[in-house]
Coordinates of C-alpha atoms in Angstrom, one line a residue:
X1 CA -162.8 -17.7 88.7
X2 CA -161.8 -20.3 90.8
X3 CA -164.1 -22.7 92.6
X4 CA -164.1 -22.3 96.3
X5 CA -165.3 -25.1 98.7
X6 CA -168.7 -24.1 100.1
X7 CA -169.4 -24.2 103.8
X8 CA -171.8 -26.7 105.4
X9 CA -175.6 -25.3 105.4
X10 CA -176.5 -23.8 108.6
X11 CA -179.5 -26.2 108.8
X12 CA -178.8 -29.9 109.2
X13 CA -179.9 -31.8 106.4
X14 CA -178.5 -34.9 107.8
X15 CA -180.8 -37.2 110.3
X16 CA -179.3 -40.9 111.1
X17 CA -177.5 -41.0 107.7
X18 CA -173.9 -41.8 107.3
X19 CA -171.9 -38.5 106.5
X20 CA -169.6 -38.7 103.4
X21 CA -166.2 -37.6 103.8
X22 CA -167.1 -34.8 101.1
X23 CA -169.3 -33.1 104.1
X24 CA -167.2 -33.5 107.0
X25 CA -166.0 -30.4 108.9
X26 CA -165.4 -28.7 112.2
X27 CA -162.4 -28.8 114.2
X28 CA -161.6 -31.0 117.4
X29 CA -161.5 -28.3 119.9
X30 CA -165.0 -27.7 119.3
X31 CA -165.7 -30.9 121.3
X32 CA -164.4 -29.4 124.0
X33 CA -166.2 -26.5 123.9
X34 CA -169.3 -28.5 123.5
X35 CA -169.5 -30.4 126.5
X36 CA -168.0 -27.6 128.7
X37 CA -170.2 -25.1 127.8
X38 CA -173.1 -27.7 128.0
X39 CA -172.1 -28.9 131.5
X40 CA -172.5 -25.3 133.1
X41 CA -176.4 -25.5 133.5
X42 CA -179.0 -25.8 136.3
X43 CA -179.2 -29.4 136.3
X44 CA -175.8 -30.7 136.9
X45 CA -175.8 -27.6 139.8
X46 CA -178.8 -29.2 141.2
X47 CA -177.3 -32.8 141.1
X48 CA -174.1 -32.4 142.4
X49 CA -175.7 -30.1 145.7
X50 CA -177.4 -33.6 146.5
X51 CA -174.0 -35.3 148.2
X52 CA -174.6 -32.2 150.5
X53 CA -178.2 -32.2 150.9
X54 CA -179.3 -35.6 150.3
X55 CA -176.2 -38.2 151.6
X56 CA -174.8 -35.4 154.3
X57 CA -171.4 -34.8 153.0
X58 CA -169.0 -32.4 154.3
X59 CA -167.3 -30.0 151.8
X60 CA -164.4 -32.1 151.6
X61 CA -165.8 -35.5 151.0
X62 CA -168.4 -34.2 148.7
X63 CA -165.9 -32.6 146.6
X64 CA -163.5 -35.5 146.4
X65 CA -166.7 -38.0 145.4
X66 CA -167.6 -35.6 142.9
X67 CA -164.2 -35.3 141.2
X68 CA -163.9 -39.3 141.3
X69 CA -167.2 -39.9 139.7
X70 CA -166.7 -38.0 137.1
X71 CA -163.1 -38.6 136.3
X72 CA -163.9 -42.4 136.2
X73 CA -167.6 -42.0 134.2
X74 CA -165.8 -39.3 131.8
X75 CA -163.6 -41.8 130.3
X76 CA -166.3 -44.1 129.1
X77 CA -168.1 -40.9 127.6
X78 CA -165.1 -39.7 125.8
X79 CA -164.5 -43.4 124.3
X80 CA -168.1 -43.3 123.0
X81 CA -167.5 -39.5 121.4
X82 CA -164.4 -41.0 119.7
X83 CA -166.3 -43.5 117.6
X84 CA -168.0 -40.5 115.7
X85 CA -165.3 -39.5 113.2
X86 CA -164.5 -43.0 112.7
X87 CA -168.0 -44.3 111.8
X88 CA -169.7 -41.0 110.8
X89 CA -172.9 -42.2 112.0
X90 CA -175.0 -41.4 115.1
X91 CA -174.4 -43.8 118.3
X92 CA -177.6 -45.2 118.2
X93 CA -177.7 -46.6 114.7
X94 CA -174.2 -48.1 115.4
X95 CA -175.6 -50.2 118.0
X96 CA -177.4 -52.2 115.5
X97 CA -173.9 -53.7 114.5
X98 CA -173.5 -54.9 118.0
X99 CA -177.1 -56.1 118.8
X100 CA -178.5 -56.7 115.6
X101 CA -181.2 -54.5 113.6
X102 CA -184.1 -55.7 116.3
X103 CA -182.0 -56.5 119.2
X104 CA -180.6 -52.9 119.4
X105 CA -184.5 -51.5 119.8
X106 CA -184.4 -51.8 123.2
X107 CA -181.5 -49.8 124.0
X108 CA -182.8 -47.1 121.3
X109 CA -186.3 -46.8 123.3
X110 CA -184.4 -46.6 126.7
X111 CA -182.1 -43.9 125.3
X112 CA -184.9 -41.9 123.8
X113 CA -187.1 -42.4 126.8
X114 CA -184.4 -40.6 129.2
X115 CA -183.9 -37.7 126.6
X116 CA -187.0 -37.2 126.8
X117 CA -186.8 -36.7 130.4
X118 CA -184.0 -34.9 130.4
X119 CA -185.5 -32.3 128.0
X120 CA -188.3 -32.1 130.4
X121 CA -186.6 -31.9 133.4
X122 CA -184.7 -29.2 131.8
X123 CA -187.6 -26.9 130.5
X124 CA -189.0 -27.1 134.4
X125 CA -185.8 -25.7 135.5
X126 CA -185.9 -22.7 132.3
X127 CA -189.6 -22.1 133.4
X128 CA -188.5 -21.7 137.2
X129 CA -185.7 -19.9 136.2
X130 CA -187.4 -17.5 133.8
X131 CA -190.4 -16.7 136.1
X132 CA -187.4 -15.9 138.9
X133 CA -185.7 -13.4 136.2
X134 CA -188.6 -11.6 134.5
X135 CA -190.8 -10.2 136.4
X136 CA -195.0 -11.1 135.4
X137 CA -193.8 -14.4 133.8
X138 CA -195.3 -17.7 135.2
X139 CA -193.7 -21.3 135.3
X140 CA -195.9 -22.2 132.5
X141 CA -195.0 -19.4 130.2
X142 CA -191.6 -20.2 131.1
X143 CA -191.4 -23.5 130.3
X144 CA -192.8 -22.8 126.7
X145 CA -190.7 -20.1 126.3
X146 CA -187.6 -22.4 127.2
X147 CA -188.7 -24.8 125.2
X148 CA -189.3 -23.0 121.9
X149 CA -185.8 -21.8 122.1
X150 CA -184.1 -25.3 122.7
X151 CA -186.7 -26.5 119.9
X152 CA -185.2 -23.8 117.4
X153 CA -181.9 -24.6 117.9
X154 CA -182.3 -28.3 117.7
X155 CA -183.8 -27.9 114.2
X156 CA -181.1 -25.7 113.1
X157 CA -179.0 -28.5 114.3
X158 CA -175.3 -29.7 114.7
X159 CA -173.7 -26.5 113.6
X160 CA -175.5 -24.0 115.4
X161 CA -175.2 -26.4 118.8
X162 CA -171.4 -25.9 118.2
X163 CA -171.5 -22.2 117.5
X164 CA -173.6 -21.6 120.6
X165 CA -171.5 -23.9 122.7
X166 CA -168.1 -22.3 121.6
X167 CA -169.8 -19.0 123.0
X168 CA -171.0 -20.3 125.9
X169 CA -167.8 -21.8 126.9
X170 CA -166.2 -18.4 127.6
X171 CA -169.5 -16.6 128.9
X172 CA -170.4 -19.7 131.0
X173 CA -167.0 -20.3 132.3
X174 CA -165.9 -16.7 133.4
X175 CA -169.6 -16.4 135.2
X176 CA -169.3 -19.5 137.0
X177 CA -165.7 -18.3 138.3
X178 CA -166.9 -15.3 139.4
X179 CA -169.9 -17.3 141.1
X180 CA -167.2 -19.1 142.9
X181 CA -165.3 -15.8 143.8
X182 CA -168.3 -14.0 145.4
X183 CA -169.3 -17.0 147.5
X184 CA -165.9 -17.8 148.7
X185 CA -165.7 -14.2 150.1
X186 CA -169.7 -13.7 151.5
X187 CA -170.5 -17.0 153.0
X188 CA -173.2 -16.8 154.8
X189 CA -173.3 -19.7 157.1
X190 CA -170.7 -20.6 160.3
X191 CA -170.6 -24.4 159.4
X192 CA -169.5 -23.9 156.0
X193 CA -166.5 -26.5 156.4
X194 CA -168.1 -28.4 159.3
X195 CA -171.6 -28.9 158.0
X196 CA -171.8 -32.5 157.1
X197 CA -169.3 -35.5 157.6
X198 CA -168.4 -38.9 155.8
X199 CA -170.4 -41.9 155.4
X200 CA -169.2 -44.4 153.0
X201 CA -172.5 -44.8 151.4
X202 CA -173.1 -41.2 150.7
X203 CA -169.6 -40.8 149.4
X204 CA -170.2 -43.7 146.9
X205 CA -173.8 -42.5 146.1
X206 CA -172.3 -39.3 145.2
X207 CA -169.6 -41.1 143.2
X208 CA -172.2 -43.1 141.5
X209 CA -174.2 -39.8 140.5
X210 CA -170.7 -38.2 139.2
X211 CA -170.2 -41.4 137.0
X212 CA -173.6 -41.8 135.5
X213 CA -173.9 -38.5 134.6
X214 CA -171.3 -38.9 132.5
X215 CA -172.2 -42.6 131.2
X216 CA -175.8 -40.9 130.8
X217 CA -174.1 -38.9 127.6
X218 CA -173.1 -42.4 125.9
X219 CA -175.8 -43.0 123.7
X220 CA -175.6 -39.7 122.1
X221 CA -172.2 -38.3 122.5
X222 CA -170.6 -39.4 118.9
X223 CA -173.7 -37.7 117.4
X224 CA -171.8 -34.5 117.8
X225 CA -168.3 -35.8 116.5
X226 CA -169.7 -37.5 113.8
X227 CA -169.1 -35.0 111.1
X228 CA -165.5 -34.2 112.1
X229 CA -163.2 -35.6 109.2
X230 CA -162.3 -39.2 109.4
X231 CA -158.6 -38.8 109.7
X232 CA -159.2 -37.1 113.4
X233 CA -157.4 -39.4 115.8
X234 CA -158.9 -41.6 118.5
X235 CA -156.8 -40.0 120.9
X236 CA -157.5 -36.1 120.1
X237 CA -161.3 -36.6 120.0
X238 CA -161.0 -38.8 123.4
X239 CA -159.1 -36.0 125.1
X240 CA -161.2 -32.8 124.1
X241 CA -164.3 -34.8 125.0
X242 CA -162.8 -36.0 128.4
X243 CA -161.4 -32.7 129.2
X244 CA -164.4 -30.7 128.3
X245 CA -166.9 -32.8 129.6
X246 CA -165.2 -33.2 133.0
X247 CA -164.0 -30.0 133.9
X248 CA -167.4 -28.4 132.9
X249 CA -169.5 -31.1 134.9
X250 CA -166.9 -30.9 138.1
X251 CA -167.1 -27.1 138.3
X252 CA -171.0 -27.1 138.0
X253 CA -171.2 -30.2 140.4
X254 CA -168.9 -28.2 142.9
X255 CA -171.0 -25.1 142.5
X256 CA -174.1 -26.7 143.9
X257 CA -172.4 -28.1 146.6
X258 CA -170.8 -24.9 147.6
X259 CA -173.7 -22.7 147.2
X260 CA -176.2 -25.0 149.7
X261 CA -173.1 -25.1 152.1
X262 CA -172.6 -21.1 152.1
X263 CA -176.6 -20.7 152.8
X264 CA -178.8 -22.0 155.3
X265 CA -180.1 -25.5 155.3
X266 CA -183.3 -26.7 153.7
X267 CA -182.9 -24.3 150.7
X268 CA -183.9 -24.8 147.2
X269 CA -180.4 -25.5 145.2
X270 CA -181.2 -22.7 142.7
X271 CA -182.7 -20.5 145.4
X272 CA -179.2 -21.0 147.6
X273 CA -177.2 -19.8 144.3
X274 CA -179.2 -16.9 143.7
X275 CA -178.8 -15.9 147.7
X276 CA -175.0 -16.8 148.0
X277 CA -174.3 -15.3 144.5
X278 CA -175.7 -12.0 146.2
X279 CA -175.2 -9.0 143.8
X280 CA -174.5 -11.1 141.0
X281 CA -176.9 -13.8 141.8
X282 CA -179.5 -12.3 138.9
X283 CA -177.0 -12.0 136.2
X284 CA -175.7 -16.0 137.4
X285 CA -179.6 -17.4 137.0
X286 CA -179.7 -15.1 133.6
X287 CA -176.5 -17.0 132.4
X288 CA -177.7 -20.2 133.4
X289 CA -181.4 -20.0 131.9
X290 CA -179.6 -19.1 128.6
X291 CA -177.4 -22.2 129.2
X292 CA -180.4 -24.7 129.9
X293 CA -181.8 -23.0 126.7
X294 CA -179.0 -24.1 124.6
X295 CA -177.8 -27.2 126.4
X296 CA -181.4 -29.0 126.0
X297 CA -181.4 -28.6 122.3
X298 CA -179.1 -31.8 122.6
X299 CA -181.5 -33.7 124.6
X300 CA -184.4 -32.8 122.0
X301 CA -181.9 -33.6 119.1
X302 CA -181.1 -36.8 120.9
X303 CA -184.8 -37.4 121.3
X304 CA -185.4 -37.0 117.6
X305 CA -182.7 -39.4 116.4
X306 CA -183.7 -42.0 118.7
X307 CA -187.4 -41.9 117.1
X308 CA -185.9 -41.8 113.9
X309 CA -183.7 -44.8 114.3
X310 CA -186.5 -46.6 115.8
X311 CA -189.0 -45.7 113.0
X312 CA -186.5 -46.4 110.2
X313 CA -185.6 -49.9 111.6
X314 CA -189.1 -50.8 110.3
X315 CA -189.6 -48.5 107.5
X316 CA -185.8 -48.7 106.2
X317 CA -187.0 -47.5 102.8
X318 CA -187.4 -44.4 104.5
X319 CA -184.8 -41.6 104.2
X320 CA -185.5 -39.4 106.9
X321 CA -184.7 -35.4 105.8
X322 CA -184.3 -32.0 107.7
X323 CA -188.1 -31.6 107.3
X324 CA -188.8 -35.0 109.4
X325 CA -186.3 -33.9 112.0
X326 CA -188.2 -30.5 112.4
X327 CA -191.9 -32.1 112.8
X328 CA -190.9 -34.5 115.1
X329 CA -188.8 -31.7 117.7
X330 CA -192.0 -29.7 117.2
X331 CA -194.0 -33.1 118.2
X332 CA -191.6 -33.8 121.1
X333 CA -191.9 -30.1 122.4
X334 CA -195.7 -29.9 122.7
X335 CA -195.7 -33.1 124.5
X336 CA -192.8 -32.3 127.2
X337 CA -194.5 -28.8 127.4
X338 CA -198.1 -30.2 128.4
X339 CA -195.9 -33.0 131.2
X340 CA -193.9 -30.2 132.2
X341 CA -196.9 -27.8 133.3
X342 CA -198.8 -30.4 134.6
X343 CA -196.0 -31.9 136.7
X344 CA -193.4 -29.0 137.2
X345 CA -193.7 -29.3 141.1
X346 CA -192.1 -32.9 141.5
X347 CA -190.9 -34.2 138.1
X348 CA -187.4 -33.6 138.5
X349 CA -187.4 -35.3 141.6
X350 CA -189.5 -38.4 139.8
X351 CA -187.1 -38.4 136.7
X352 CA -184.1 -38.7 138.9
X353 CA -185.5 -41.9 140.1
X354 CA -186.5 -43.1 136.8
X355 CA -182.7 -42.2 135.2
X356 CA -181.1 -44.2 138.1
X357 CA -183.5 -47.3 137.4
X358 CA -182.8 -46.5 133.2
X359 CA -179.1 -46.5 133.6
X360 CA -179.1 -49.9 135.6
X361 CA -179.8 -51.5 131.9
X362 CA -177.6 -48.6 130.0
X363 CA -174.4 -49.7 131.7
X364 CA -174.2 -53.1 130.3
X365 CA -174.9 -51.5 126.4
X366 CA -171.7 -49.2 127.3
X367 CA -169.7 -52.1 128.2
X368 CA -171.0 -54.2 125.0
X369 CA -170.6 -51.3 122.7
X370 CA -167.1 -50.2 123.7
X371 CA -165.4 -53.7 123.7
X372 CA -167.2 -54.8 120.4
X373 CA -165.4 -51.2 118.9
X374 CA -162.1 -50.9 120.4
X375 CA -161.6 -54.9 120.9
X376 CA -163.5 -57.0 118.6
X377 CA -163.9 -55.3 115.6
X378 CA -161.3 -52.5 116.2
X379 CA -163.4 -49.4 114.3
X380 CA -164.4 -51.3 111.2
X381 CA -167.9 -52.0 110.3
X382 CA -169.7 -52.4 107.3
X383 CA -171.9 -49.8 107.2
X384 CA -174.7 -50.9 104.2
X385 CA -175.1 -53.8 106.4
X386 CA -175.9 -51.5 109.6
X387 CA -179.0 -49.7 107.6
X388 CA -180.2 -53.0 105.9
X389 CA -183.7 -54.2 107.5
X390 CA -182.2 -57.7 108.0
X391 CA -179.2 -56.1 109.6
X392 CA -176.9 -57.5 107.1
X393 CA -173.8 -59.4 108.3
X394 CA -174.9 -58.2 111.7
X395 CA -178.7 -59.9 111.5
X396 CA -181.9 -59.3 112.9
X397 CA -180.0 -60.2 116.5
X398 CA -176.6 -60.8 117.9
X399 CA -176.8 -63.8 120.7
X400 CA -173.9 -63.1 122.2
X401 CA -174.4 -59.4 122.8
X402 CA -177.9 -60.2 124.1
X403 CA -177.1 -62.9 126.6
X404 CA -174.2 -60.5 128.0
X405 CA -176.4 -57.5 127.9
X406 CA -178.9 -59.8 130.2
X407 CA -176.4 -60.9 132.1
X408 CA -175.2 -57.6 132.9
X409 CA -178.4 -56.2 134.0
X410 CA -179.1 -59.4 136.4
X411 CA -175.7 -59.1 138.0
X412 CA -176.5 -55.4 139.1
X413 CA -179.5 -55.9 140.7
X414 CA -178.5 -57.0 144.1
X415 CA -176.4 -53.6 144.4
X416 CA -179.1 -51.4 142.7
X417 CA -180.1 -48.7 145.1
X418 CA -182.8 -46.2 143.7
X419 CA -186.0 -45.2 145.0
X420 CA -188.0 -47.7 143.1
X421 CA -185.6 -50.6 144.3
X422 CA -183.2 -51.4 147.0
X423 CA -180.9 -54.8 146.5
X424 CA -180.0 -57.0 149.5
X425 CA -176.4 -56.3 149.1
X426 CA -176.8 -52.4 148.8
X427 CA -179.3 -52.6 152.0
X428 CA -176.3 -54.6 153.8
X429 CA -173.5 -52.0 152.8
X430 CA -175.6 -48.8 154.3
X431 CA -177.1 -48.1 150.9
X432 CA -174.2 -47.6 148.7
X433 CA -175.1 -48.1 145.0
X434 CA -172.2 -50.0 143.2
X435 CA -174.6 -51.4 140.5
X436 CA -172.8 -49.6 137.6
X437 CA -169.5 -50.9 138.5
X438 CA -170.6 -54.4 138.9
X439 CA -172.3 -54.1 135.5
X440 CA -169.0 -52.9 133.8
X441 CA -166.7 -55.1 135.3
X442 CA -169.1 -58.6 134.9
X443 CA -170.4 -57.6 131.4
X444 CA -166.9 -56.2 129.7
X445 CA -164.8 -59.5 130.1
X446 CA -168.0 -61.5 129.6
X447 CA -169.1 -60.2 126.2
X448 CA -165.1 -60.0 125.0
X449 CA -165.5 -63.7 125.8
X450 CA -168.3 -64.9 124.1
X451 CA -167.4 -62.3 120.8
X452 CA -164.1 -63.7 120.8
X453 CA -165.0 -67.2 120.8
X454 CA -168.0 -66.6 118.4
X455 CA -165.5 -64.8 115.8
X456 CA -162.8 -67.8 116.3
X457 CA -165.7 -70.3 115.3
X458 CA -166.6 -68.3 112.1
X459 CA -162.9 -68.7 111.0
X460 CA -162.8 -72.2 111.7
X461 CA -165.7 -72.8 109.4
X462 CA -164.7 -70.4 106.8
X463 CA -161.1 -72.4 106.9
X464 CA -162.9 -75.6 106.5

């Protein structure tokens, strides 16, 4: 009988290791469905409503700010995704090539904390949604059920996550379009088009929310493209990711803005969605509940990968397996459930504050990673060195990257506007937060100049 190629196993066996060519699989179009379906969820809907609720923009200026933010931030996010097929390793492991084996740990920890927070926020939303949909289910019980569902998906891993989002793209895409249709034909407020107005600070803040939403995916976006065949082009990976993520997130953000404008002032966003969607409101909540459970598996998966990366840096002989990933997933689930149950009333608000602060230290990493990959090394790295305890040719620390990274953080401070700190320049321009833009503009050319000089110096040493 002829030998046929076996399909990839249902339960993912890899963790942070290199994916060899013979185990690559999937189609580039899967990236569109992954990031489109994954962004039709309660958390982006709640975040999108902030432009109306918090920054008091009207419908027109709210939508334009959302579109501009996601269109800009999506470029950076998709450029990270395009690294996956070329490298075949997770994003955080790849950072060792830019910062060194020990120098990369700060960003690994930050990414892990951020996705831990995303996971906890989403199970709070899942718990509240389940409480609203199923009579007799308390919020704490809903939190545990939502977390357990995400944990199962995360343990099964890469392939199952892609399958669920292929289904979710159609179901959620149709669902949110029906929701838009119902809301626009059953508007319950007289000031739907006139509520709010325009302020430059509010518009820029909403742009920042959209851009930072996309940038927040950067530390793990290529984790979901690394199994694709190595001959998949950078442009194909970029566009499939970009179009999926930007279109899905824009729909959710705008849906949140529309829902709160179509209902009385002061309502909780998800309550506004349920009321605005009328007869199909309960169905929308069920779809969003399933979405948040499915999408939250990405946050759990990313958290566990970050933990494994951190531990493996100091125990480089350890070869983590699917069992290791499963055990860590359960431990993270227990920790997050306890945190969510005892802080569910105000967790999401505090978490948004934390994310805005953490992104100040994430933005320079994004700039350095992309410049190094596309302009300095042009996608060519020594994979064996990346997994060595001493960093191989990349060493323990990369002084150029760390210096550029530190400067990239410092230059953002005067432009910050977070609940934890407001910089003097931000206060002078009515609270507009331009820190992320300043961080990108300063860090990118600075690192390119420093890294190029170092490369030229090494070449001269070789010649002489």
